[in-house]
């Protein structure tokens, strides 16, 4: 009991500390001063009266949403004596693996710099600045020669690193057990089985109404859809983040999705947010970074060739170029196992006082990175709002898909969860694919790293991302990947090579997400 109380007071102290530097804190302070002029505020009951004023005027709800957002994003505080690297990642071998992976990425970036004789950053000449400003809304029409640039890494390179990951304290001995050696991921992490997943995703059950199933044309809307939309409007009217997160577990109506996601992510576009976005844009126009070319190349290779997303090419450039300059993104490295790469001002190599983070946000884009932004373009049409939503989605979820950690939503745990689900519930299929050299993870890894963006039809992808936000977890990605294999199991049992297995799973655009998840979780015999 005492321990719980001390943990709670530590959590409160940390959240208060974080909020003190926020814009909301300044606004609350201003409101508190302003309300002192009101006749109903009396000196003898000052504290209670100000609390009542905050409640009536809606500021209490905004504060609650901010606290809820902090609790969702930041890990629960440990003992004050715990070193900061343990908050990033508690397991030493994971930290070391992430560190050596970062060195590889940086080496690749630096060798590209040297080969092409291109600086990491340069100030644009005035003429070039004006030209970029004029074509800011039509950057897709620009065709720079990017043939010499290559992505710093692709998901398959990252998978090889994860396959070679080992815990040095975990001794298998000479006689490797049957269980240990089947999958590609060989680290002992605790992942959920189907009974635990059922408990976790209870709202996805067969007896609960779901958007993605019960809104199909065969189901009369008065049975579920109309009532669900009405509740959604009520949740938005209340402006309650926690209620919105609970509501969205059953899916979001298309017309309400943009507002619901913004409410869950605690994003309300204030004039200062628009101004901040404009400052980032000015930064892009004034300075040219090597990562800009990597962003251009990635958009050209991925989203520009996608039937759903090619129309958003200009938006993607704007959002991703601004993202690379945003130093506020550095804050997420406090709870990310990765560390931002450093570079040195020319001629000052090795001198720490001349070290700068590069790129300024600390995130080097990889092949497929732009696909994290593309689906959001369907929901948000103002670039500054689109930018805010993407940044928040990245620092809450997407960073976990390309960093090595032991977190339950980290890519290592997702791979392990996927393999253990297949191994336990579809053992014949798993064994067959393994025997023909078509390890299932080699096929599904790219789906999970991109959170299925670019693989599913957009309406289905947004229904999936509803659940990611609703459960504040990426575990559903591994469940869906396993469900896809279960769905195509009959065809997969016939294949005799990796290429044939990939062909069976090449097109996921016709799949319906919710029926697959429900059948796999709630109609599988366990």
Short mmCIF file of C-alpha atoms in Angstrom, two decimals:
data_model
loop_
_atom_site.label_atom_id
_atom_site.label_comp_id
_atom_site.label_asym_id
_atom_site.label_seq_id
_atom_site.Cartn_x
_atom_site.Cartn_y
_atom_site.Cartn_z
CA UNK A 1 0.00 0.00 0.00
CA UNK A 2 2.78 2.43 0.96
CA UNK A 3 4.66 1.45 -2.20
CA UNK A 4 1.57 2.21 -4.33
CA UNK A 5 1.14 5.61 -2.69
CA UNK A 6 4.79 6.48 -3.21
CA UNK A 7 4.55 5.39 -6.90
CA UNK A 8 1.44 7.51 -7.36
CA UNK A 9 3.03 10.60 -5.81
CA UNK A 10 6.09 10.07 -8.01
CA UNK A 11 3.87 9.82 -11.11
CA UNK A 12 1.98 12.99 -10.12
CA UNK A 13 5.24 14.87 -9.49
CA UNK A 14 6.63 13.86 -12.90
CA UNK A 15 3.45 14.80 -14.78
CA UNK A 16 3.24 18.17 -13.00
CA UNK A 17 6.87 18.81 -13.90
CA UNK A 18 6.22 18.03 -17.59
CA UNK A 19 3.04 20.11 -17.77
CA UNK A 20 4.73 23.12 -16.16
CA UNK A 21 6.66 23.75 -19.36
CA UNK A 22 3.58 23.42 -21.57
CA UNK A 23 1.41 26.00 -23.24
CA UNK A 24 -1.61 24.64 -21.33
CA UNK A 25 0.03 25.54 -18.00
CA UNK A 26 0.46 29.16 -19.11
CA UNK A 27 -3.16 29.28 -20.31
CA UNK A 28 -4.45 27.86 -17.01
CA UNK A 29 -2.40 30.40 -15.09
CA UNK A 30 -3.86 33.26 -17.19
CA UNK A 31 -7.39 31.95 -16.69
CA UNK A 32 -6.85 31.66 -12.92
CA UNK A 33 -5.70 35.30 -12.74
CA UNK A 34 -8.56 36.48 -14.95
CA UNK A 35 -11.23 34.68 -12.91
CA UNK A 36 -10.15 36.55 -9.74
CA UNK A 37 -12.09 39.56 -11.09
CA UNK A 38 -15.35 37.59 -11.04
CA UNK A 39 -17.84 38.33 -8.23
CA UNK A 40 -18.48 34.64 -7.47
CA UNK A 41 -14.79 34.08 -6.53
CA UNK A 42 -14.46 34.75 -2.78
CA UNK A 43 -11.25 35.01 -0.79
CA UNK A 44 -12.32 32.64 2.00
CA UNK A 45 -13.02 29.80 -0.48
CA UNK A 46 -10.54 30.83 -3.18
CA UNK A 47 -9.16 27.37 -4.01
CA UNK A 48 -12.58 25.69 -4.31
CA UNK A 49 -14.04 28.60 -6.31
CA UNK A 50 -11.18 28.55 -8.85
CA UNK A 51 -11.55 24.75 -9.18
CA UNK A 52 -15.30 25.21 -9.78
CA UNK A 53 -14.58 27.91 -12.40
CA UNK A 54 -12.17 25.56 -14.24
CA UNK A 55 -14.82 22.85 -14.18
CA UNK A 56 -17.62 25.04 -15.58
CA UNK A 57 -15.44 26.74 -18.21
CA UNK A 58 -14.08 23.44 -19.63
CA UNK A 59 -10.45 23.98 -18.57
CA UNK A 60 -10.61 21.07 -16.12
CA UNK A 61 -11.41 18.73 -19.04
CA UNK A 62 -8.43 20.08 -21.01
CA UNK A 63 -6.17 19.45 -18.02
CA UNK A 64 -7.56 15.91 -17.62
CA UNK A 65 -6.89 15.20 -21.32
CA UNK A 66 -3.32 16.49 -20.98
CA UNK A 67 -2.69 14.26 -17.93
CA UNK A 68 -4.26 11.26 -19.69
CA UNK A 69 -2.08 11.91 -22.73
CA UNK A 70 1.08 11.99 -20.57
CA UNK A 71 0.07 8.71 -18.89
CA UNK A 72 -0.42 7.10 -22.31
CA UNK A 73 2.89 8.25 -23.77
CA UNK A 74 5.46 8.15 -20.99
CA UNK A 75 6.47 4.99 -19.14
CA UNK A 76 5.43 4.85 -15.51
CA UNK A 77 8.18 6.37 -13.35
CA UNK A 78 10.70 4.05 -11.76
CA UNK A 79 12.61 4.62 -8.58
CA UNK A 80 14.41 8.01 -8.74
CA UNK A 81 17.78 6.20 -8.48
CA UNK A 82 17.15 4.25 -11.73
CA UNK A 83 19.61 5.48 -14.40
CA UNK A 84 18.06 7.16 -17.48
CA UNK A 85 19.30 4.45 -19.87
CA UNK A 86 17.06 1.96 -18.01
CA UNK A 87 14.04 4.10 -18.87
CA UNK A 88 15.12 3.91 -22.51
CA UNK A 89 15.62 0.14 -22.41
CA UNK A 90 16.08 -2.06 -19.31
CA UNK A 91 17.97 -4.91 -21.05
CA UNK A 92 21.68 -4.27 -21.65
CA UNK A 93 22.01 -6.58 -24.67
CA UNK A 94 19.10 -4.77 -26.39
CA UNK A 95 20.77 -1.41 -25.74
CA UNK A 96 24.05 -2.70 -27.18
CA UNK A 97 22.32 -4.13 -30.27
CA UNK A 98 20.50 -0.83 -30.86
CA UNK A 99 23.78 1.07 -30.43
CA UNK A 100 25.64 -1.03 -33.00
CA UNK A 101 22.67 -0.81 -35.43
CA UNK A 102 22.76 3.00 -35.14
CA UNK A 103 26.49 2.95 -35.94
CA UNK A 104 25.74 0.97 -39.10
CA UNK A 105 23.07 3.46 -40.19
CA UNK A 106 25.38 6.39 -39.54
CA UNK A 107 28.23 4.71 -41.41
CA UNK A 108 25.92 4.17 -44.41
CA UNK A 109 24.85 7.83 -44.32
CA UNK A 110 28.43 9.12 -44.01
CA UNK A 111 29.72 6.88 -46.81
CA UNK A 112 26.95 8.21 -49.09
CA UNK A 113 28.05 11.73 -48.15
CA UNK A 114 31.65 10.98 -49.04
CA UNK A 115 30.85 9.11 -52.27
CA UNK A 116 28.60 11.86 -53.61
CA UNK A 117 30.67 14.73 -52.14
CA UNK A 118 27.51 16.21 -50.64
CA UNK A 119 27.52 18.00 -47.26
CA UNK A 120 25.12 16.82 -44.54
CA UNK A 121 23.65 20.36 -44.48
CA UNK A 122 24.07 23.61 -46.37
CA UNK A 123 22.39 27.01 -46.46
CA UNK A 124 20.42 27.49 -49.66
CA UNK A 125 21.31 30.49 -51.89
CA UNK A 126 18.60 33.20 -51.95
CA UNK A 127 17.51 32.28 -55.48
CA UNK A 128 17.00 28.66 -54.51
CA UNK A 129 15.05 29.70 -51.40
CA UNK A 130 12.63 31.77 -53.49
CA UNK A 131 12.21 28.96 -55.99
CA UNK A 132 11.40 26.43 -53.25
CA UNK A 133 8.94 28.83 -51.60
CA UNK A 134 7.11 29.35 -54.90
CA UNK A 135 6.70 25.64 -55.56
CA UNK A 136 6.06 24.62 -51.93
CA UNK A 137 2.57 23.31 -52.77
CA UNK A 138 3.68 21.46 -55.89
CA UNK A 139 6.98 19.86 -54.96
CA UNK A 140 5.84 16.65 -56.64
CA UNK A 141 6.36 18.28 -60.04
CA UNK A 142 10.06 18.62 -59.28
CA UNK A 143 12.19 15.84 -60.72
CA UNK A 144 15.64 16.07 -59.10
CA UNK A 145 18.18 13.45 -60.14
CA UNK A 146 18.12 10.98 -57.25
CA UNK A 147 19.64 8.01 -59.08
CA UNK A 148 22.82 8.14 -56.99
CA UNK A 149 20.96 8.22 -53.67
CA UNK A 150 19.95 4.97 -52.00
CA UNK A 151 17.80 4.35 -48.91
CA UNK A 152 19.99 4.14 -45.80
CA UNK A 153 18.35 0.80 -45.02
CA UNK A 154 15.26 -1.23 -45.88
CA UNK A 155 13.11 -3.40 -43.55
CA UNK A 156 14.85 -6.60 -44.72
CA UNK A 157 18.24 -5.25 -43.51
CA UNK A 158 16.67 -4.52 -40.13
CA UNK A 159 15.16 -8.02 -39.98
CA UNK A 160 18.62 -9.60 -40.39
CA UNK A 161 19.78 -7.63 -37.31
CA UNK A 162 16.81 -8.88 -35.28
CA UNK A 163 17.39 -12.49 -36.38
CA UNK A 164 20.96 -12.32 -35.03
CA UNK A 165 19.87 -10.85 -31.70
CA UNK A 166 20.83 -13.04 -28.72
CA UNK A 167 20.67 -12.73 -24.95
CA UNK A 168 24.19 -13.60 -23.70
CA UNK A 169 22.77 -14.60 -20.28
CA UNK A 170 20.45 -17.15 -21.81
CA UNK A 171 22.30 -20.43 -22.36
CA UNK A 172 20.55 -22.89 -24.66
CA UNK A 173 23.16 -25.60 -24.16
CA UNK A 174 24.21 -28.04 -26.87
CA UNK A 175 20.86 -29.76 -27.26
CA UNK A 176 18.66 -27.00 -28.65
CA UNK A 177 15.05 -27.59 -27.74
CA UNK A 178 12.42 -28.08 -30.44
CA UNK A 179 10.60 -24.92 -29.32
CA UNK A 180 13.69 -22.70 -29.37
CA UNK A 181 14.79 -23.39 -32.87
CA UNK A 182 11.65 -23.07 -34.97
CA UNK A 183 11.27 -19.32 -35.34
CA UNK A 184 13.73 -16.70 -36.55
CA UNK A 185 13.61 -14.57 -33.39
CA UNK A 186 15.72 -16.21 -30.68
CA UNK A 187 15.34 -13.91 -27.69
CA UNK A 188 13.38 -14.91 -24.57
CA UNK A 189 10.71 -12.22 -24.16
CA UNK A 190 7.28 -12.72 -22.61
CA UNK A 191 4.52 -12.40 -25.22
CA UNK A 192 0.77 -13.00 -24.91
CA UNK A 193 -1.02 -16.16 -26.01
CA UNK A 194 -4.57 -16.19 -27.43
CA UNK A 195 -6.40 -16.38 -24.06
CA UNK A 196 -4.43 -13.32 -22.86
CA UNK A 197 -5.05 -11.52 -26.16
CA UNK A 198 -8.78 -12.26 -25.86
CA UNK A 199 -8.74 -10.64 -22.44
CA UNK A 200 -6.77 -7.67 -23.74
CA UNK A 201 -8.93 -7.12 -26.86
CA UNK A 202 -12.24 -8.02 -25.21
CA UNK A 203 -14.14 -5.28 -27.11
CA UNK A 204 -13.32 -7.03 -30.41
CA UNK A 205 -15.40 -10.04 -29.29
CA UNK A 206 -18.03 -11.72 -31.46
CA UNK A 207 -20.88 -10.35 -29.31
CA UNK A 208 -19.77 -6.71 -29.56
CA UNK A 209 -20.80 -4.45 -32.44
CA UNK A 210 -17.87 -3.49 -34.69
CA UNK A 211 -17.38 -0.94 -37.43
CA UNK A 212 -15.73 -2.95 -40.17
CA UNK A 213 -18.35 -5.72 -39.80
CA UNK A 214 -21.71 -4.41 -38.56
CA UNK A 215 -21.75 -1.41 -40.91
CA UNK A 216 -21.69 -3.53 -44.07
CA UNK A 217 -24.55 -3.06 -46.56
CA UNK A 218 -26.20 -6.35 -45.52
CA UNK A 219 -26.65 -5.17 -41.91
CA UNK A 220 -29.47 -2.65 -41.28
CA UNK A 221 -27.87 0.55 -39.84
CA UNK A 222 -30.43 0.77 -37.02
CA UNK A 223 -29.01 -2.43 -35.48
CA UNK A 224 -25.66 -0.87 -34.56
CA UNK A 225 -24.28 1.85 -36.80
CA UNK A 226 -26.78 4.66 -36.07
CA UNK A 227 -26.44 4.28 -32.31
CA UNK A 228 -22.63 4.05 -32.53
CA UNK A 229 -22.50 7.31 -34.52
CA UNK A 230 -24.78 9.01 -31.97
CA UNK A 231 -22.50 7.94 -29.09
CA UNK A 232 -19.48 9.16 -31.07
CA UNK A 233 -21.02 12.61 -31.45
CA UNK A 234 -21.71 12.65 -27.71
CA UNK A 235 -18.06 11.70 -26.94
CA UNK A 236 -16.84 14.55 -29.17
CA UNK A 237 -19.23 16.99 -27.48
CA UNK A 238 -17.78 15.97 -24.09
CA UNK A 239 -14.18 16.44 -25.38
CA UNK A 240 -12.96 13.57 -23.20
CA UNK A 241 -9.79 11.78 -24.43
CA UNK A 242 -10.27 8.68 -22.25
CA UNK A 243 -13.88 8.22 -23.43
CA UNK A 244 -12.79 8.68 -27.07
CA UNK A 245 -10.09 6.03 -26.66
CA UNK A 246 -12.58 3.55 -25.20
CA UNK A 247 -15.17 4.35 -27.91
CA UNK A 248 -12.78 3.89 -30.83
CA UNK A 249 -12.04 0.28 -29.85
CA UNK A 250 -15.23 -0.61 -31.74
CA UNK A 251 -14.10 1.48 -34.70
CA UNK A 252 -14.68 5.08 -35.67
CA UNK A 253 -17.36 6.34 -38.06
CA UNK A 254 -15.65 7.84 -41.13
CA UNK A 255 -17.15 11.30 -40.57
CA UNK A 256 -15.91 11.50 -36.95
CA UNK A 257 -12.50 9.82 -37.29
CA UNK A 258 -10.35 12.93 -37.83
CA UNK A 259 -11.79 14.66 -34.74
CA UNK A 260 -11.69 11.52 -32.58
CA UNK A 261 -8.04 10.81 -33.38
CA UNK A 262 -7.12 14.43 -32.64
CA UNK A 263 -8.97 14.18 -29.30
CA UNK A 264 -7.23 10.91 -28.33
CA UNK A 265 -3.83 12.35 -29.27
CA UNK A 266 -4.75 15.54 -27.36
CA UNK A 267 -4.19 17.82 -30.37
CA UNK A 268 -6.14 21.05 -30.58
CA UNK A 269 -4.68 23.33 -33.20
CA UNK A 270 -3.87 26.63 -31.51
CA UNK A 271 -2.50 29.70 -33.38
CA UNK A 272 0.95 28.98 -31.87
CA UNK A 273 0.89 25.46 -33.40
CA UNK A 274 0.33 26.96 -36.85
CA UNK A 275 3.13 29.44 -36.18
CA UNK A 276 5.46 26.59 -35.11
CA UNK A 277 4.71 24.72 -38.35
CA UNK A 278 5.47 27.89 -40.34
CA UNK A 279 8.82 28.19 -38.53
CA UNK A 280 9.69 24.61 -39.51
CA UNK A 281 8.74 25.44 -43.10
CA UNK A 282 11.08 28.48 -43.00
CA UNK A 283 13.83 26.16 -41.76
CA UNK A 284 13.28 23.85 -44.73
CA UNK A 285 13.40 26.75 -47.17
CA UNK A 286 16.61 28.20 -45.68
CA UNK A 287 18.63 24.98 -45.30
CA UNK A 288 19.14 21.95 -47.48
CA UNK A 289 19.87 18.64 -45.67
CA UNK A 290 21.11 15.37 -47.12
CA UNK A 291 18.07 13.64 -45.56
CA UNK A 292 15.84 15.79 -47.81
CA UNK A 293 17.07 13.76 -50.78
CA UNK A 294 16.38 10.54 -48.86
CA UNK A 295 12.82 11.75 -48.20
CA UNK A 296 12.32 12.67 -51.89
CA UNK A 297 13.66 9.28 -52.94
CA UNK A 298 11.46 7.40 -50.47
CA UNK A 299 8.27 9.19 -51.54
CA UNK A 300 9.11 8.56 -55.21
CA UNK A 301 9.77 4.86 -54.56
CA UNK A 302 6.74 4.19 -52.34
CA UNK A 303 3.76 6.55 -52.06
CA UNK A 304 4.09 7.95 -55.61
CA UNK A 305 3.64 4.42 -56.98
CA UNK A 306 0.69 3.58 -54.74
CA UNK A 307 -2.83 3.64 -56.22
CA UNK A 308 -4.28 5.12 -53.02
CA UNK A 309 -1.62 7.66 -52.05
CA UNK A 310 0.06 9.08 -55.16
CA UNK A 311 -2.25 12.12 -55.09
CA UNK A 312 -0.82 13.17 -51.71
CA UNK A 313 2.79 13.42 -52.90
CA UNK A 314 3.04 17.18 -52.17
CA UNK A 315 1.62 16.77 -48.65
CA UNK A 316 4.14 14.03 -47.90
CA UNK A 317 7.09 16.23 -48.88
CA UNK A 318 5.80 19.13 -46.79
CA UNK A 319 5.16 17.02 -43.67
CA UNK A 320 8.34 14.93 -43.82
CA UNK A 321 10.68 17.83 -44.61
CA UNK A 322 9.25 19.81 -41.67
CA UNK A 323 9.43 16.70 -39.45
CA UNK A 324 13.17 16.33 -40.11
CA UNK A 325 13.72 19.87 -38.69
CA UNK A 326 11.52 19.49 -35.60
CA UNK A 327 13.70 19.40 -32.48
CA UNK A 328 10.67 18.75 -30.24
CA UNK A 329 10.74 15.15 -31.58
CA UNK A 330 14.03 14.69 -29.65
CA UNK A 331 11.94 14.49 -26.45
CA UNK A 332 10.76 10.96 -27.31
CA UNK A 333 14.32 9.61 -27.02
CA UNK A 334 13.82 9.72 -23.22
CA UNK A 335 11.68 6.56 -23.58
CA UNK A 336 12.99 5.24 -26.92
CA UNK A 337 15.82 2.68 -26.88
CA UNK A 338 17.40 4.58 -29.79
CA UNK A 339 19.59 7.67 -29.41
CA UNK A 340 19.67 10.60 -31.84
CA UNK A 341 22.71 10.52 -34.19
CA UNK A 342 25.32 13.26 -33.75
CA UNK A 343 27.40 15.13 -36.28
CA UNK A 344 30.08 17.77 -35.84
CA UNK A 345 30.39 21.26 -37.25
CA UNK A 346 32.91 21.20 -40.12
CA UNK A 347 36.50 21.26 -38.93
CA UNK A 348 35.53 20.49 -35.30
CA UNK A 349 35.33 16.69 -35.50
CA UNK A 350 35.41 15.01 -32.08
CA UNK A 351 34.88 18.19 -30.05
CA UNK A 352 31.72 17.59 -28.02
CA UNK A 353 30.84 21.29 -27.70
CA UNK A 354 30.55 21.42 -31.51
CA UNK A 355 28.36 18.29 -31.75
CA UNK A 356 24.85 18.70 -33.15
CA UNK A 357 22.02 16.22 -33.63
CA UNK A 358 21.62 15.22 -37.27
CA UNK A 359 19.03 15.39 -38.61
CA UNK A 360 17.67 17.95 -36.09
CA UNK A 361 14.80 15.61 -35.08
CA UNK A 362 17.21 12.67 -34.57
CA UNK A 363 15.32 10.34 -36.96
CA UNK A 364 17.00 9.04 -40.14
CA UNK A 365 14.28 8.01 -42.62
CA UNK A 366 14.42 4.50 -44.10
CA UNK A 367 12.78 2.85 -47.10
CA UNK A 368 9.00 3.07 -46.57
CA UNK A 369 9.07 5.78 -43.88
CA UNK A 370 6.71 8.05 -45.87
CA UNK A 371 4.00 5.39 -45.64
CA UNK A 372 3.47 6.30 -41.96
CA UNK A 373 2.15 9.68 -43.15
CA UNK A 374 0.27 8.71 -46.32
CA UNK A 375 -2.95 7.26 -44.77
CA UNK A 376 -3.36 10.34 -42.53
CA UNK A 377 -3.70 12.50 -45.67
CA UNK A 378 -7.21 11.05 -46.12
CA UNK A 379 -8.24 12.53 -42.76
CA UNK A 380 -6.48 15.91 -42.52
CA UNK A 381 -6.32 18.45 -45.31
CA UNK A 382 -4.53 21.33 -43.58
CA UNK A 383 -0.78 20.60 -43.64
CA UNK A 384 -0.19 21.93 -40.08
CA UNK A 385 -2.92 19.65 -38.63
CA UNK A 386 -1.71 16.67 -40.66
CA UNK A 387 1.79 17.41 -39.38
CA UNK A 388 0.75 17.53 -35.71
CA UNK A 389 -1.17 14.26 -35.94
CA UNK A 390 1.70 12.46 -37.69
CA UNK A 391 4.28 13.75 -35.19
CA UNK A 392 2.16 12.56 -32.25
CA UNK A 393 1.49 9.17 -33.91
CA UNK A 394 5.24 8.81 -34.48
CA UNK A 395 6.36 9.62 -30.92
CA UNK A 396 3.64 7.37 -29.47
CA UNK A 397 3.72 4.39 -31.81
CA UNK A 398 5.70 4.33 -35.04
CA UNK A 399 9.17 4.81 -33.54
CA UNK A 400 8.78 1.40 -31.87
CA UNK A 401 8.58 -0.28 -35.28
CA UNK A 402 12.18 0.55 -36.22
CA UNK A 403 14.09 0.44 -32.92
CA UNK A 404 15.37 -2.59 -31.01
CA UNK A 405 13.73 -2.86 -27.59
CA UNK A 406 12.00 -5.28 -25.22
CA UNK A 407 8.80 -3.18 -25.05
CA UNK A 408 5.59 -5.22 -25.68
CA UNK A 409 4.79 -2.94 -28.64
CA UNK A 410 8.39 -2.97 -29.92
CA UNK A 411 9.15 -4.69 -33.22
CA UNK A 412 11.12 -7.53 -31.52
CA UNK A 413 8.13 -8.45 -29.32
CA UNK A 414 5.75 -8.16 -32.31
CA UNK A 415 7.90 -10.57 -34.35
CA UNK A 416 8.03 -12.99 -31.43
CA UNK A 417 4.28 -12.70 -30.83
CA UNK A 418 3.59 -13.35 -34.53
CA UNK A 419 5.86 -16.43 -34.60
CA UNK A 420 4.55 -17.86 -31.32
CA UNK A 421 0.90 -17.44 -32.45
CA UNK A 422 1.57 -19.26 -35.72
CA UNK A 423 3.73 -21.91 -34.05
CA UNK A 424 1.14 -22.61 -31.34
CA UNK A 425 -2.12 -22.40 -33.28
CA UNK A 426 -1.04 -23.33 -36.85
CA UNK A 427 1.85 -25.71 -36.18
CA UNK A 428 1.51 -27.68 -39.44
CA UNK A 429 1.57 -24.52 -41.54
CA UNK A 430 4.51 -23.09 -39.61
CA UNK A 431 6.50 -26.30 -39.92
CA UNK A 432 5.69 -26.67 -43.63
CA UNK A 433 6.77 -23.11 -44.46
CA UNK A 434 9.92 -23.49 -42.39
CA UNK A 435 10.84 -26.75 -44.15
CA UNK A 436 10.57 -25.20 -47.64
CA UNK A 437 12.73 -22.23 -46.57
CA UNK A 438 9.84 -19.75 -46.39
CA UNK A 439 10.01 -18.61 -42.77
CA UNK A 440 6.68 -16.76 -42.20
CA UNK A 441 8.41 -13.76 -40.56
CA UNK A 442 10.39 -13.06 -43.76
CA UNK A 443 7.04 -12.37 -45.45
CA UNK A 444 5.13 -10.60 -42.64
CA UNK A 445 7.96 -8.41 -41.32
CA UNK A 446 7.47 -5.66 -43.91
CA UNK A 447 3.74 -5.50 -43.09
CA UNK A 448 4.40 -4.94 -39.40
CA UNK A 449 7.25 -2.43 -39.85
CA UNK A 450 4.92 -0.26 -41.95
CA UNK A 451 1.90 -0.91 -39.68
CA UNK A 452 0.30 -2.45 -42.84
CA UNK A 453 0.32 0.93 -44.62
CA UNK A 454 0.51 0.35 -48.38
CA UNK A 455 -0.64 -3.25 -48.04
CA UNK A 456 -4.29 -2.97 -46.93
CA UNK A 457 -7.04 -0.94 -48.61
CA UNK A 458 -7.17 2.48 -46.93
CA UNK A 459 -10.60 2.05 -45.30
CA UNK A 460 -9.38 -1.22 -43.73
CA UNK A 461 -6.08 0.31 -42.65
CA UNK A 462 -7.87 3.17 -40.85
CA UNK A 463 -10.09 0.62 -39.03
CA UNK A 464 -6.88 -1.15 -37.92
CA UNK A 465 -5.25 2.11 -36.79
CA UNK A 466 -8.47 2.94 -34.85
CA UNK A 467 -7.72 -0.11 -32.71
CA UNK A 468 -4.04 0.82 -32.29
CA UNK A 469 -5.16 4.15 -30.84
CA UNK A 470 -7.99 2.56 -28.86
CA UNK A 471 -5.74 0.03 -27.13
CA UNK A 472 -2.61 2.23 -27.09
CA UNK A 473 -0.72 -0.82 -28.36
CA UNK A 474 0.80 -2.15 -31.58
CA UNK A 475 0.29 -5.82 -30.63
CA UNK A 476 -2.74 -6.00 -32.91
CA UNK A 477 -0.35 -5.76 -35.90
CA UNK A 478 1.20 -9.15 -35.01
CA UNK A 479 -2.28 -10.65 -34.44
CA UNK A 480 -3.45 -9.44 -37.86
CA UNK A 481 -0.28 -10.77 -39.55
CA UNK A 482 -0.94 -14.21 -38.00
CA UNK A 483 -4.64 -13.97 -38.99
CA UNK A 484 -3.65 -13.32 -42.64
CA UNK A 485 -1.55 -16.51 -42.65
CA UNK A 486 -4.44 -18.43 -41.07
CA UNK A 487 -6.82 -17.09 -43.73
CA UNK A 488 -4.54 -18.17 -46.59
CA UNK A 489 -3.40 -21.39 -44.86
CA UNK A 490 -4.95 -23.81 -47.40
CA UNK A 491 -3.12 -22.16 -50.31
CA UNK A 492 0.11 -21.84 -48.30
CA UNK A 493 0.12 -25.58 -47.51
CA UNK A 494 0.38 -26.20 -51.29
CA UNK A 495 3.45 -24.00 -51.95
CA UNK A 496 6.97 -25.37 -52.28
CA UNK A 497 9.15 -22.24 -52.21
CA UNK A 498 9.51 -18.81 -50.60
CA UNK A 499 8.66 -17.11 -53.93
CA UNK A 500 5.40 -19.09 -54.18
CA UNK A 501 4.48 -18.27 -50.56
CA UNK A 502 5.15 -14.58 -51.25
CA UNK A 503 2.94 -14.77 -54.35
CA UNK A 504 0.04 -16.19 -52.29
CA UNK A 505 0.40 -13.25 -49.85
CA UNK A 506 1.34 -10.57 -52.38
CA UNK A 507 -2.03 -8.80 -52.47
CA UNK A 508 -3.74 -7.95 -49.16
CA UNK A 509 -5.86 -5.14 -50.61
CA UNK A 510 -9.05 -7.26 -50.71
CA UNK A 511 -8.83 -8.40 -47.07
CA UNK A 512 -11.28 -7.23 -44.41
CA UNK A 513 -9.44 -6.55 -41.16
CA UNK A 514 -12.11 -6.97 -38.51
CA UNK A 515 -13.53 -10.36 -39.60
CA UNK A 516 -9.96 -11.72 -39.78
CA UNK A 517 -9.10 -10.49 -36.28
CA UNK A 518 -12.36 -11.75 -34.79
CA UNK A 519 -12.10 -15.20 -36.35
CA UNK A 520 -8.46 -15.61 -35.34
CA UNK A 521 -8.90 -14.40 -31.74
CA UNK A 522 -12.40 -15.55 -30.86
CA UNK A 523 -13.24 -18.45 -33.18
CA UNK A 524 -9.91 -20.31 -32.94
CA UNK A 525 -9.99 -23.42 -30.75
CA UNK A 526 -7.45 -22.81 -27.95
#
